[in-house]
GROMACS .gro file of C-alpha atoms in nm:
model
  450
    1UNK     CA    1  -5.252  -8.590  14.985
    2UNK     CA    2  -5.228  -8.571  14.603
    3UNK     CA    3  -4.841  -8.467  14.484
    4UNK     CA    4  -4.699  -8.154  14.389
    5UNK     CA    5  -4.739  -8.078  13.998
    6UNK     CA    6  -4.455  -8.077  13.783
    7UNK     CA    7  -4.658  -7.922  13.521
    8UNK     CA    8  -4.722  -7.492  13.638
    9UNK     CA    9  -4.837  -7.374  13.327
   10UNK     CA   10  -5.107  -7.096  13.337
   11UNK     CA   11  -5.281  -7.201  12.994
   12UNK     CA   12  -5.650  -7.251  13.004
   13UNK     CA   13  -5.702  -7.622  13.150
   14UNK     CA   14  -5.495  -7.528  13.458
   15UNK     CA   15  -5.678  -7.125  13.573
   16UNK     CA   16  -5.973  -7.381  13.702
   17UNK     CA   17  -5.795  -7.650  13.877
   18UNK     CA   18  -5.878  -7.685  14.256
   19UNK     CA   19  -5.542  -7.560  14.347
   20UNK     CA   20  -5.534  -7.240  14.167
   21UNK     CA   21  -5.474  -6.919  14.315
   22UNK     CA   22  -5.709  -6.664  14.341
   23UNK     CA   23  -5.510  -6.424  14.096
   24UNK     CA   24  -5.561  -6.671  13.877
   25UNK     CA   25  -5.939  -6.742  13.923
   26UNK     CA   26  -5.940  -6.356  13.846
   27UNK     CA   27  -5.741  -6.357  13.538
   28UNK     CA   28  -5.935  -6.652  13.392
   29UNK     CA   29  -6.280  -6.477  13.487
   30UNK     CA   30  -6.228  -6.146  13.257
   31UNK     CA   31  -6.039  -6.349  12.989
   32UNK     CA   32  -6.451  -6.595  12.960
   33UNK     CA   33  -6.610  -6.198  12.971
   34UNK     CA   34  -6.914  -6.405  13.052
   35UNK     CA   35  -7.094  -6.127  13.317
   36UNK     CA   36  -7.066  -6.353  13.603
   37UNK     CA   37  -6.902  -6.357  13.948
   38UNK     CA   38  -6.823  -6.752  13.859
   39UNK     CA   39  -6.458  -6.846  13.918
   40UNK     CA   40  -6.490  -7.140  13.699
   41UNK     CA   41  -6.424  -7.453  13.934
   42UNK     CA   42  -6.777  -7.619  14.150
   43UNK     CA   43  -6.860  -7.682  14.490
   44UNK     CA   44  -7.035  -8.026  14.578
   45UNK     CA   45  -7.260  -8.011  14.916
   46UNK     CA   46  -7.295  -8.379  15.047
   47UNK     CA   47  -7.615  -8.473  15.179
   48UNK     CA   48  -7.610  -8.441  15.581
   49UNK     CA   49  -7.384  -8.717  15.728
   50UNK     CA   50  -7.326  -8.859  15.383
   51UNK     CA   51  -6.975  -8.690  15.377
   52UNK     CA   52  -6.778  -9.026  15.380
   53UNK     CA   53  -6.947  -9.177  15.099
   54UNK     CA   54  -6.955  -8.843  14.883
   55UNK     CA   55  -6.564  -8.849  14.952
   56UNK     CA   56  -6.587  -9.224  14.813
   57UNK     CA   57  -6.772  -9.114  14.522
   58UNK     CA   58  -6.553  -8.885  14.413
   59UNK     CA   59  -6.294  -9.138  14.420
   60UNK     CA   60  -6.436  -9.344  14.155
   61UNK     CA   61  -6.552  -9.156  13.934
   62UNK     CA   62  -6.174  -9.095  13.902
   63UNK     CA   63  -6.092  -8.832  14.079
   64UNK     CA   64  -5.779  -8.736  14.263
   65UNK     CA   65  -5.893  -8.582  14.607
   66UNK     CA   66  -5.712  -8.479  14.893
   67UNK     CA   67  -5.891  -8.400  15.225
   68UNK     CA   68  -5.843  -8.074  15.455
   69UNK     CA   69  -5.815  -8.337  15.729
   70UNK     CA   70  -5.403  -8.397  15.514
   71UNK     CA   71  -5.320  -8.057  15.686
   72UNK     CA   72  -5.265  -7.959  16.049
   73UNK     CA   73  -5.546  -7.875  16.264
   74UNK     CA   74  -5.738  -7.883  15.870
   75UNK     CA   75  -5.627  -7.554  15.778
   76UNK     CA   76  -5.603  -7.666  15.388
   77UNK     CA   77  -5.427  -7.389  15.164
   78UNK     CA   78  -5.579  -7.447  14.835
   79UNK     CA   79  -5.244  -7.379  14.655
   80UNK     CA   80  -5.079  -7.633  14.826
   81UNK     CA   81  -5.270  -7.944  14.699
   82UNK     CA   82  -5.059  -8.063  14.438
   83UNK     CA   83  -5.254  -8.199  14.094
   84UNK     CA   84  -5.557  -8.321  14.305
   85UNK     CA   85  -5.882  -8.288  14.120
   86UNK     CA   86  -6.099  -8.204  14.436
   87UNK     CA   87  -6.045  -8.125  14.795
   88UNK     CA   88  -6.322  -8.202  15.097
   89UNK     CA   89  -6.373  -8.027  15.351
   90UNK     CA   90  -6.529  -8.279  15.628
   91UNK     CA   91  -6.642  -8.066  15.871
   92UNK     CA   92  -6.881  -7.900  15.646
   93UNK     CA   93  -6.945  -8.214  15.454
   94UNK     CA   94  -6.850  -7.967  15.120
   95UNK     CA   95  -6.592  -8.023  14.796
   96UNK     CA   96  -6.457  -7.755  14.561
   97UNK     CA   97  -6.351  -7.942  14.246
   98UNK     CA   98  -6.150  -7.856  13.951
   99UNK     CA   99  -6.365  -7.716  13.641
  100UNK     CA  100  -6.270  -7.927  13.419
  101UNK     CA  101  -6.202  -8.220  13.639
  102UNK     CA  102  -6.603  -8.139  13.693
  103UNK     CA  103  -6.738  -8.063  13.363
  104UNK     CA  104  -6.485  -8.376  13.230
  105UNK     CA  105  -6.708  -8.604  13.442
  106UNK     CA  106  -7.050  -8.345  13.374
  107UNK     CA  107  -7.059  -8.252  13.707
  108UNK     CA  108  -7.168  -7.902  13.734
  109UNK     CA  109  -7.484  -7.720  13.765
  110UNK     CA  110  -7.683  -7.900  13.477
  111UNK     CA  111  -7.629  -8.248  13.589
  112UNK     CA  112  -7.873  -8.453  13.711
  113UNK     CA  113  -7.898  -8.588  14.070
  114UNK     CA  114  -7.979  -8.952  14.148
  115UNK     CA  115  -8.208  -8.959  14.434
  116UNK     CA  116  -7.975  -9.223  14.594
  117UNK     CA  117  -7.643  -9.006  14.559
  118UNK     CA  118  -7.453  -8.909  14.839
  119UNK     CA  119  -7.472  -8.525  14.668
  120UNK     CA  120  -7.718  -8.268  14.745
  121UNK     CA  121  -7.600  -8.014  14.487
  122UNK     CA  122  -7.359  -7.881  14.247
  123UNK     CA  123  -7.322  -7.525  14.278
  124UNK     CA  124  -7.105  -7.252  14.069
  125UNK     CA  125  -6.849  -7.146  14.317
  126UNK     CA  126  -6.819  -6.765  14.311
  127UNK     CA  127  -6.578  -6.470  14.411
  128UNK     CA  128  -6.557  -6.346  14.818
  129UNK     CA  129  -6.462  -5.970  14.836
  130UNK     CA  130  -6.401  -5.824  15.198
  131UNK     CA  131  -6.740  -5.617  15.223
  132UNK     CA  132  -6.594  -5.252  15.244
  133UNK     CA  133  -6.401  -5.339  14.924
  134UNK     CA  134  -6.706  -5.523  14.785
  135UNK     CA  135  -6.970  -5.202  14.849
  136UNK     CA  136  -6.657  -4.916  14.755
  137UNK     CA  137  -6.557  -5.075  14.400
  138UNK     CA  138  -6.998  -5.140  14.321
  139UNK     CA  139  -7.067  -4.812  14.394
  140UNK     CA  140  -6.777  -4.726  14.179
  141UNK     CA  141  -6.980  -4.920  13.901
  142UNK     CA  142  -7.314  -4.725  13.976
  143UNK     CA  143  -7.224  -4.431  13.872
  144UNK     CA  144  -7.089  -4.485  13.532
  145UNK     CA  145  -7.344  -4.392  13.287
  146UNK     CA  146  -7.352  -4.756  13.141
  147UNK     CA  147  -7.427  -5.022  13.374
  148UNK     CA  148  -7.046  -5.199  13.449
  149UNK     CA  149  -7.045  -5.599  13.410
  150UNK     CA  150  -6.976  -5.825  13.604
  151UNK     CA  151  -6.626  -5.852  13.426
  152UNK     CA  152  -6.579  -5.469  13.422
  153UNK     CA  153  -6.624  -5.486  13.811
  154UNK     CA  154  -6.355  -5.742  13.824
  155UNK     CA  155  -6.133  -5.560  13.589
  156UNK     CA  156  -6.192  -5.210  13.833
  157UNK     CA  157  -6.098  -5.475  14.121
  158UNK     CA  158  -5.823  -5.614  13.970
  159UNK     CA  159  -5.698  -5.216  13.885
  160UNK     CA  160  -5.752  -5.101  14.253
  161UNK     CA  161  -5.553  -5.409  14.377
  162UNK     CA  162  -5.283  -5.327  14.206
  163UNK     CA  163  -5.278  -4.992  14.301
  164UNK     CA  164  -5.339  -5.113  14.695
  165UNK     CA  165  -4.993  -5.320  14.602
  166UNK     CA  166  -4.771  -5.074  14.513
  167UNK     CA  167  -4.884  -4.835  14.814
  168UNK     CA  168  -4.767  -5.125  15.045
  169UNK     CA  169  -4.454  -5.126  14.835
  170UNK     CA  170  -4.432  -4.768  14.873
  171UNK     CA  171  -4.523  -4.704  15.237
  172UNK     CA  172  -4.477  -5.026  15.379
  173UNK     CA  173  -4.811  -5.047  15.511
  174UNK     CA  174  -5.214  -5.014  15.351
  175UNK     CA  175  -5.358  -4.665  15.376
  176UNK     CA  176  -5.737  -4.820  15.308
  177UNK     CA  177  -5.818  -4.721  15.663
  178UNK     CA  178  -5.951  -4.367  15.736
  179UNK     CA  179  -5.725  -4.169  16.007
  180UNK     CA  180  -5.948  -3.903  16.180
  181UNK     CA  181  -5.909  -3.764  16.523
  182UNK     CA  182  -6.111  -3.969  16.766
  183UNK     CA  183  -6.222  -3.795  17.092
  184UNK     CA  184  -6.137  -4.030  17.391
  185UNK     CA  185  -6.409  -4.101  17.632
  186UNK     CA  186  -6.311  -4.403  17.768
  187UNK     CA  187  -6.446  -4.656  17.519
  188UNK     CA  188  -6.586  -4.649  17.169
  189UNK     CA  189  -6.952  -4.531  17.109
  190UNK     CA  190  -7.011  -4.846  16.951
  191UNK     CA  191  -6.881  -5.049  17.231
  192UNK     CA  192  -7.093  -4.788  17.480
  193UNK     CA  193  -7.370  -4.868  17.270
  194UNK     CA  194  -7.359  -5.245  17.367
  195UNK     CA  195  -7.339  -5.196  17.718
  196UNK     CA  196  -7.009  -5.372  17.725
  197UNK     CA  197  -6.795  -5.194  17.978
  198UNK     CA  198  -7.047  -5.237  18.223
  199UNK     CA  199  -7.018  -5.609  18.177
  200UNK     CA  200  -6.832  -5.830  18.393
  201UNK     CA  201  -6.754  -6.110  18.100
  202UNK     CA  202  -6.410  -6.111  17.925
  203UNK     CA  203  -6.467  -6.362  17.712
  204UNK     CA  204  -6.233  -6.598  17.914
  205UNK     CA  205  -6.163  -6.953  17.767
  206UNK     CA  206  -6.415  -6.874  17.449
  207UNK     CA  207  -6.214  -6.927  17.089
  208UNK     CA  208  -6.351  -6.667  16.872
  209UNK     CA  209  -6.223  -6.743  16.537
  210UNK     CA  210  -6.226  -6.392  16.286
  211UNK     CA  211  -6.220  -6.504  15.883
  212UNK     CA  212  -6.111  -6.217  15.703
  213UNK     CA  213  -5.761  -6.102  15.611
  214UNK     CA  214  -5.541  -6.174  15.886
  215UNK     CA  215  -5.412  -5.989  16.149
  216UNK     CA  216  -5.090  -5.799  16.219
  217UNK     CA  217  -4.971  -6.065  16.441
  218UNK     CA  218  -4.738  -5.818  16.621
  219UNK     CA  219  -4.928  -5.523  16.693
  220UNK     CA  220  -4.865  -5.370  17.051
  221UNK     CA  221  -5.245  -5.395  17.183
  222UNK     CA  222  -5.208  -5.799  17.176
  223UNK     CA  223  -4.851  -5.918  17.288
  224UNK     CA  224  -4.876  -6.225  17.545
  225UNK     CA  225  -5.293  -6.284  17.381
  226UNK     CA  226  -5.282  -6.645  17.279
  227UNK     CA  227  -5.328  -6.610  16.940
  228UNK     CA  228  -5.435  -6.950  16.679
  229UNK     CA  229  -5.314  -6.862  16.296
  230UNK     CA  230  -5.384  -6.993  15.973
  231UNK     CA  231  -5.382  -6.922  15.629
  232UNK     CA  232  -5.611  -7.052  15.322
  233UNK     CA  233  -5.557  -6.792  15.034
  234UNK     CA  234  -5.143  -6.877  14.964
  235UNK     CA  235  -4.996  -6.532  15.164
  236UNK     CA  236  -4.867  -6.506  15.514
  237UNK     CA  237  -5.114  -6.450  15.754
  238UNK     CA  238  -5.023  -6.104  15.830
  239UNK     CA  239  -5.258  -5.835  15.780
  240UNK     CA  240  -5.095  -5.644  15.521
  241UNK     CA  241  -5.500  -5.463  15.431
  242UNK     CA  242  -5.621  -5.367  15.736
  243UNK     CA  243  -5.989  -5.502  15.712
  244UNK     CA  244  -5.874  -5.831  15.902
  245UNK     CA  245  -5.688  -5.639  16.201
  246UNK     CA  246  -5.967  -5.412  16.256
  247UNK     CA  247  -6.236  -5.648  16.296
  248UNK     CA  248  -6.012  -5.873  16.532
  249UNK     CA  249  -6.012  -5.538  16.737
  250UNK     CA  250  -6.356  -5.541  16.797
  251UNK     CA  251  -6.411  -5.858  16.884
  252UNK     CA  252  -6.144  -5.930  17.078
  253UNK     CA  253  -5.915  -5.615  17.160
  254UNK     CA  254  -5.779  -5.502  17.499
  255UNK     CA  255  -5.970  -5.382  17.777
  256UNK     CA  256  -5.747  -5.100  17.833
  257UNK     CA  257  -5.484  -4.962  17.544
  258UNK     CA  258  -5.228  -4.788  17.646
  259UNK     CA  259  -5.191  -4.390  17.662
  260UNK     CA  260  -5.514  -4.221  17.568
  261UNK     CA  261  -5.661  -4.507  17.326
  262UNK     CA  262  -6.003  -4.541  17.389
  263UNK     CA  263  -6.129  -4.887  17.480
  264UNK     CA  264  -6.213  -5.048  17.133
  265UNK     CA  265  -6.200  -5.458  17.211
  266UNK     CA  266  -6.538  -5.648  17.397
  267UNK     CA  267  -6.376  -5.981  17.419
  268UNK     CA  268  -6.028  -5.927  17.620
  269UNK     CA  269  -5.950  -6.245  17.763
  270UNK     CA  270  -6.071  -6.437  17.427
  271UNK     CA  271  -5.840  -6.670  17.234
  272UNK     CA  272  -5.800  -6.520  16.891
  273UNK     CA  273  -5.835  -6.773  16.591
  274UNK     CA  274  -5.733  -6.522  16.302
  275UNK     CA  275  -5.787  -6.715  16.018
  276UNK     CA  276  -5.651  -6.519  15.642
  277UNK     CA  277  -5.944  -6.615  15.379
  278UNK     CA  278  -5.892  -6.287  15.197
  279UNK     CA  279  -5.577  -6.159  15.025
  280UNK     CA  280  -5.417  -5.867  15.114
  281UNK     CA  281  -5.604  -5.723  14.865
  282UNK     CA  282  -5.890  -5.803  14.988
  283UNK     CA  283  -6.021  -6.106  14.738
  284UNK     CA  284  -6.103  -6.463  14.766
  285UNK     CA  285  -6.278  -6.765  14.641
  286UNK     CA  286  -6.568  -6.957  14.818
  287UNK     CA  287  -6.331  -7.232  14.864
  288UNK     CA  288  -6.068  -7.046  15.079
  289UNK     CA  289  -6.356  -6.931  15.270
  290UNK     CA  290  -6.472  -7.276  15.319
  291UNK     CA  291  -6.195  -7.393  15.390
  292UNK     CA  292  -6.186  -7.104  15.691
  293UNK     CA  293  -6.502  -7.224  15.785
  294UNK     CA  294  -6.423  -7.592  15.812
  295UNK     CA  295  -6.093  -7.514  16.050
  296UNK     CA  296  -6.266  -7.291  16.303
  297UNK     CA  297  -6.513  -7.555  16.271
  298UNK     CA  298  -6.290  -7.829  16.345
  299UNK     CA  299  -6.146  -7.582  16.622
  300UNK     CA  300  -6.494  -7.588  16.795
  301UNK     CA  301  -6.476  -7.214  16.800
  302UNK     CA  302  -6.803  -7.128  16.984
  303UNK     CA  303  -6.796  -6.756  16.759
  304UNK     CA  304  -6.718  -6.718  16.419
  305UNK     CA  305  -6.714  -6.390  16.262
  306UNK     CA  306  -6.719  -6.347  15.891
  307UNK     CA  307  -6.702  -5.989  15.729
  308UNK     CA  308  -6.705  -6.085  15.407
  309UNK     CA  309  -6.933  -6.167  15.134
  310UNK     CA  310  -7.088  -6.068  14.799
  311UNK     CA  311  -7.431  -6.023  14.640
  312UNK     CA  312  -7.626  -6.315  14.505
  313UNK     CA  313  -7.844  -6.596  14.618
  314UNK     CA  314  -7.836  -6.868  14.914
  315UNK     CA  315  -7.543  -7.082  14.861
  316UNK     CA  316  -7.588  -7.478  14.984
  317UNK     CA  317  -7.267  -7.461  15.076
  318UNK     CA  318  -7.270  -7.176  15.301
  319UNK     CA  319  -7.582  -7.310  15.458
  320UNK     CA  320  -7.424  -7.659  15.502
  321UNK     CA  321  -7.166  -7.480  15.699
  322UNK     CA  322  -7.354  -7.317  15.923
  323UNK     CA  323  -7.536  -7.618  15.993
  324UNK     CA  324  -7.251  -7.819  16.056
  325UNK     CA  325  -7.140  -7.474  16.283
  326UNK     CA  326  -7.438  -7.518  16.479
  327UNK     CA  327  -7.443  -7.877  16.539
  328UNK     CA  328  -7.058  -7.871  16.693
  329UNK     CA  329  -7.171  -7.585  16.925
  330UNK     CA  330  -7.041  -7.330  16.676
  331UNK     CA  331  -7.203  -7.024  16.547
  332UNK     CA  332  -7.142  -6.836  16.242
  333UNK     CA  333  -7.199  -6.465  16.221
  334UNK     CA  334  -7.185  -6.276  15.906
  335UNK     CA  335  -7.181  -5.935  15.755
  336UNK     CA  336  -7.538  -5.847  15.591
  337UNK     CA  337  -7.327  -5.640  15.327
  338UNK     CA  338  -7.311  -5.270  15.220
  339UNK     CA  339  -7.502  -5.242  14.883
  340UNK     CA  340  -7.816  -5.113  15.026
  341UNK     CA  341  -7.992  -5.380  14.915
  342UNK     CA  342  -8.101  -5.803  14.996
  343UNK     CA  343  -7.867  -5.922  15.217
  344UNK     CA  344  -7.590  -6.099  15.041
  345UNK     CA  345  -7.417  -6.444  15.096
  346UNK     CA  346  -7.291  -6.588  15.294
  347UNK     CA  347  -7.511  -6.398  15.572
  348UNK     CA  348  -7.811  -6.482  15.365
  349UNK     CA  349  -7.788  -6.836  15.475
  350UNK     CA  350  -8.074  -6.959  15.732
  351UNK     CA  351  -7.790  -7.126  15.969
  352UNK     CA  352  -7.595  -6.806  15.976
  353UNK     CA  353  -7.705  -6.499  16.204
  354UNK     CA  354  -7.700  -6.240  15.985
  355UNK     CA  355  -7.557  -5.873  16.072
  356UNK     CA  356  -7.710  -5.530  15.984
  357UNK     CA  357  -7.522  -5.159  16.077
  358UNK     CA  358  -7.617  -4.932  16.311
  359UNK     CA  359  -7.555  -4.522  16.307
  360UNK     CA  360  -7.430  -4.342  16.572
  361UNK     CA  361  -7.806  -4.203  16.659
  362UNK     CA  362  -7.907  -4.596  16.660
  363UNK     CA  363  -8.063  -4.574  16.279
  364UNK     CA  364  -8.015  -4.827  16.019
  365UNK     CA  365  -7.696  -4.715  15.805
  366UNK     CA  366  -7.787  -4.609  15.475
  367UNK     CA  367  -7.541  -4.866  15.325
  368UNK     CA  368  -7.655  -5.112  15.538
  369UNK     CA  369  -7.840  -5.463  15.359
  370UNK     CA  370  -8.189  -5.546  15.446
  371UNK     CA  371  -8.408  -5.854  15.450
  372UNK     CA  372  -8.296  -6.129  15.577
  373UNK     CA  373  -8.111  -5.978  15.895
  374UNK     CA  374  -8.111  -6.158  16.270
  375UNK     CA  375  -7.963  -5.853  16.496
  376UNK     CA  376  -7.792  -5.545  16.416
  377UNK     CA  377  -7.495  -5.373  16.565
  378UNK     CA  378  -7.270  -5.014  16.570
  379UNK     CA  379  -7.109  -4.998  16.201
  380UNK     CA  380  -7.037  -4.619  16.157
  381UNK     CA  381  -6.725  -4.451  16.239
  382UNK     CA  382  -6.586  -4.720  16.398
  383UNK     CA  383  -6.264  -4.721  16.623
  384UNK     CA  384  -6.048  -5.009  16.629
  385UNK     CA  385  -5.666  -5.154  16.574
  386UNK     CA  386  -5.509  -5.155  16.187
  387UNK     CA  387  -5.206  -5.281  16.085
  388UNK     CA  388  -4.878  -5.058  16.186
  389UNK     CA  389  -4.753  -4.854  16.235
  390UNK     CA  390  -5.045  -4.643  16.222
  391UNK     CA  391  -5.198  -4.899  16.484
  392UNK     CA  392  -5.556  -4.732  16.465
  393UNK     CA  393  -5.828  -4.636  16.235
  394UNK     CA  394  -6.180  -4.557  16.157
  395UNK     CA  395  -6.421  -4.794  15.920
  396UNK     CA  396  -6.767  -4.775  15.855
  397UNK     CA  397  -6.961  -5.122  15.733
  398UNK     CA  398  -7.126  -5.382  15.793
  399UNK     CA  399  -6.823  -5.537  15.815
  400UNK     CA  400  -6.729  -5.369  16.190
  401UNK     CA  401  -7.068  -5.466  16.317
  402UNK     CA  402  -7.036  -5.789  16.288
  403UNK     CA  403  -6.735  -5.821  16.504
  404UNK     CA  404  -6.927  -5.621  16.811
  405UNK     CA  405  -7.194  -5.915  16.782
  406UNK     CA  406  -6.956  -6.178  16.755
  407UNK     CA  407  -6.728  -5.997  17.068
  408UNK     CA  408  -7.085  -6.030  17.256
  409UNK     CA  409  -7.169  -6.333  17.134
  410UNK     CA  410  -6.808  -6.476  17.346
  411UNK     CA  411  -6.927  -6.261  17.637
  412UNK     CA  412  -7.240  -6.436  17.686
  413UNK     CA  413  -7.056  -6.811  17.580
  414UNK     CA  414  -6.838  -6.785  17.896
  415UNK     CA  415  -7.158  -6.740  18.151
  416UNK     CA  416  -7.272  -7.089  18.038
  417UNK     CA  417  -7.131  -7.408  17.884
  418UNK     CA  418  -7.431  -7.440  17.755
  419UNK     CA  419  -7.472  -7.134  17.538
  420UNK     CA  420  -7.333  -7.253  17.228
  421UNK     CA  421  -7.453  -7.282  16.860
  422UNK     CA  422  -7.849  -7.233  16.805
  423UNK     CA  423  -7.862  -7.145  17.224
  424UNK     CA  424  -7.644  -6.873  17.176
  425UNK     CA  425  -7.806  -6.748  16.884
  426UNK     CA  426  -8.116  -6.732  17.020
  427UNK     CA  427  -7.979  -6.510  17.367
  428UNK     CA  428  -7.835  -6.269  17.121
  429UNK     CA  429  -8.142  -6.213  16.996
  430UNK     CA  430  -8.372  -6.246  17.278
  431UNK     CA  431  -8.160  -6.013  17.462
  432UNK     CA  432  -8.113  -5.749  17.200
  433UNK     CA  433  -8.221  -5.400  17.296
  434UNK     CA  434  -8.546  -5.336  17.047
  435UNK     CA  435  -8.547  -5.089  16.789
  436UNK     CA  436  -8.838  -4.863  16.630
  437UNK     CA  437  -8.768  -5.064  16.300
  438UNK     CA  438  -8.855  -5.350  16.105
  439UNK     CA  439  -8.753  -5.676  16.157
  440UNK     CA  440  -8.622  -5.685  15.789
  441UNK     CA  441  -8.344  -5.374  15.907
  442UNK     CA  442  -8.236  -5.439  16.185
  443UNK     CA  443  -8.354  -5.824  16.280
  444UNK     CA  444  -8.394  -5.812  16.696
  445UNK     CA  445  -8.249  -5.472  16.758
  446UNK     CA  446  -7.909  -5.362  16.905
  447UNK     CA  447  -7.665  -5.676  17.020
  448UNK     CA  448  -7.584  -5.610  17.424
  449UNK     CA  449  -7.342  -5.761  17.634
  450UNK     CA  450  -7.459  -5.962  17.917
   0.00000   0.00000   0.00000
C-alpha cells in the first residue's frame, strides 16, 4: 500500500487526490462553482475480467496505486491510502483516481479509448447523499424563486450539515428522525403489508450487508446479533444520523422488542454487515460507496441494501458492480430516490433491483421515483430503530423501502442455497403481490415474504 503523506496541505492539487475526504471534495466543489455534482477525481471501469491488467496499466503509466485487497476483509477507507494516485477495487473490477493524477496523464472523460485497453470507461465520479437528505435539501431548492445550482445545493448541504453537527454537540444525539406516537399492533403496517410475520424464515445464516451510515452498534434491540462493521468515509462506524440505524431495523431487527415496541425487523436471525459509506451527515463520494460495494461483495453477502443515491444518469461503475454482485451470488438493492422523478443512480443501473415506495393504502408515494423500478415496497410512516437514546422513530422514503425488500430478499435466500444473485431477483419479483399500476411505479408490485 502506497505510504502515508508527509505533505497535508489543503491547496488546490491535493482537494482531488484519491485520498481526500469528503469535506474536502465538498469544499473544492463550490470553490470550481462549475453547476455540477462532480467531486473532481475519476472512476475507471475495467472491461469484465480485465481487472488485473487494468491494475497493471495503471502502474505504468506511472501511477501509484494501492488495492482495497491492502486492507482487512477489503474494507479500504479512502483517507487512509497514503499519497497513492489510484485505488482498485477488485471485486468490482473499478478505480477512483486522483484528478490530477488523471487529467496529468489525460485520463478523464474526453480521452480516447483504444479498442485493445483493458478500460471500458472513464467516468466523472459524483457526490452520494443519503436519499431523505438528498430529496429534503432539493425540494429546499425548488421553491426558491430562482432555480438553485448545483453549487448552491451543495452550499445549502454544506449549511444544514453543520447545523446537524452542532445538534449532536448539543444533544448528544441527531434529531433528523420524526418522533410520533405509534399505535402498537403487534408489528409495523409495513412489515404486515409483506406478509412477514406469517412467515416461518428468519433469515438464518444469510449476511445482509446495509451501506448507509452506520449503525448504533450498541442499541438494546441487537445485543448478542453477530454484527460485521466497517467503515469507508474516515468516521467511526457509529450511527451518529440515524438514516443508517433505521434501515438496519428493517431489514434485520428483532422479532420481538421488548415492552410494547411493535415488531419492526423481517430478518431476525440475519448477520448484520453494517457498512458506514455516508457521513454522519449524511454525504459521500462514489468511491466510498464503491468501496462499500466491493467489501460486501468480497463478503459474499447474498443482500445488499443501498439507500442512497442521487439524480443523474447510469453510472458504468455502478452497473459493473452489480454485475460483479450478481455473478458472486450477490444482489444489490437500491433506493429508486425521492425527487418524484427518473429513478436516480445507483438504482438506475440494469444489475441493480431497483426500489419504489409504497403508501399506507398500497399507492405509489408521491415522492416516490418512477421509471426504471423492479418491485416496490412500504416507505411511508415507517417504524423502525434510531440511534439512542431515543431508540425509535418514524421515516418516510424510498430509503425505508428498500430495506423491507432487502429483509425479504434474506427470507427467501435461507429456503434455498440456490436463491442467490439473478435467482433471487427474479423470486422477488415473480412473487410480488400485483398492483393496479404501471410497471414504471411500482415494477412487480408489493415485495412478500415467503
Amino acid at each position: 500500500m502506497a505510504k502515508k503523506s508527509s505533505n497535508d496541505s489543503s491547496d488546490g492539487a491535493s482537494a482531488y487526490r484519491a485520498s481526500s475526504s469528503v469535506d474536502e471534495l465538498l469544499l473544492a466543489a463550490l470553490e470550481r462553482d462549475d453547476n455540477s455534482f462532480q467531486t473532481g477525481r475519476y472512476l475507471v471501469t475495467f472491461k469484465e475480467g480485465a481487472g488485473d491488467e487494468g491494475r497493471q496499466s495503471l502502474g505504468t503509466q506511472g501511477m501509484r496505486v494501492a488495492d482495497a485487497r491492502d486492507f482487512d476483509d477489503q474494507a479500504a477507507i479512502l483517507e487512509n491510502i497514503g499519497d497513492a494516485d489510484a485505488v482498485v477495487f477488485p471485486e468490482i473490477g473499478v478505480a477512483l483516481l486522483g484528478g490530477n493524477a488523471a487529467q496529468e496523464r489525460n485520463m478523464n472523460t474526453f480521452a480516447e479509448i483504444a479498442t485493445d485497453s483493458p478500460f471500458e470507461s472513464i467516468d466523472p465520479e459524483y457526490f452520494v447523499f443519503a436519499e431523505n437528505t438528498y430529496s429534503g435539501l432539493l425540494q429546499d431548492s425548488l421553491t426558491q424563486t430562482v432555480p438553485a445550482t448545483s453549487a448552491e445545493f451543495l452550499r445549502g448541504f454544506l449549511q444544514a450539515t453543520e447545523t446537524i453537527a452542532r445538534e449532536m454537540q448539543t444533544n448528544g444525539h441527531s434529531q433528523l428522525e420524526i418522533e410520533e406516537e405509534v399505535q402498537v399492533l403487534g408489528a409495523t403496517w409495513g412489515l404486515i403489508a409483506c406478509k412477514v410475520p406469517p412467515s416461518l424464515r428468519s433469515g438464518t445464516g444469510i449476511k445482509v450487508a446495509v451501506l448507509d451510515t452506520g449503525m448504533d452498534l450498541l442499541h438494546p434491540d441487537f445485543a448478542g446479533r453477530p454484527i460485521v462493521s466497517a467503515t469507508f468515509v474516515g468516521q467511526p462506524v457509529q450511527d451518529l444520523h440515524s438514516h443508517g440505524t433505521h434501515c438496519i431495523g428493517t431489514a434485520c431487527g428483532p422479532k420481538a422488542p421488548a415492552g410494547s415496541i411493535p415488531r419492526y425487523g423481517i430478518g431476525y436471525r440475519s448477520s448484520i454487515f453494517a457498512g458506514k459509506v455516508l457521513s454522519n451527515t449524511g454525504n459521500s463520494v462514489g468511491g466510498s460507496v464503491l468501496a462499500g460495494m466491493n467489501w460486501a461483495i468480497a463478503n459474499r453477502c447474498p443482500v445488499i441494501s443501498m439507500s442512497l443515491g442521487g439524480q443523474g444518469g447510469v453510472q458504468p461503475s455502478y452497473t459493473a458492480a452489480g454485475q460483479a454482485a450478481l455473478n458472486n451470488g450477490c444482489l444489490i438493492i437500491a433506493a429508486a430516490g425521492n425527487s418524484a422523478s427518473s429513478t436516480g443512480y445507483p438504482a438506475n443501473s440494469p444489475t441493480i433491483m431497483s426500489v419504489a415506495s409504497l403508501d399506507e393504502n398500497l399507492s405509489p408515494s408521491s415522492f416516490s421515483n418512477f421509471g426504471k423500478i423492479e418491485i416496490a415496497a412500504p416507505g411511508r410512516n415507517i417504524y423502525s430503530s434510531v440511534p439512542r437514546p431515543t431508540r425509535y422513530g418514524v421515516k418516510n422514503g424510498t430509503s425505508m423501502a428498500t430495506p423491507h425488500v432487502a429483509g425479504c430478499a434474506a427470507l427467501w435466500a435461507e429456503t434455498s442455497p440456490n436463491l442467490r444473485g439473478l435467482q433471487l431477483w427474479r423470486r422477488l419479483q415473480a412473487t410480488a403481490r400485483r398492483l393496479p399500476f404501471s410497471a414504471a411505479r411500482v415494477g412487480a408490485g408489493l415485495v412478500q415474504a415467503p
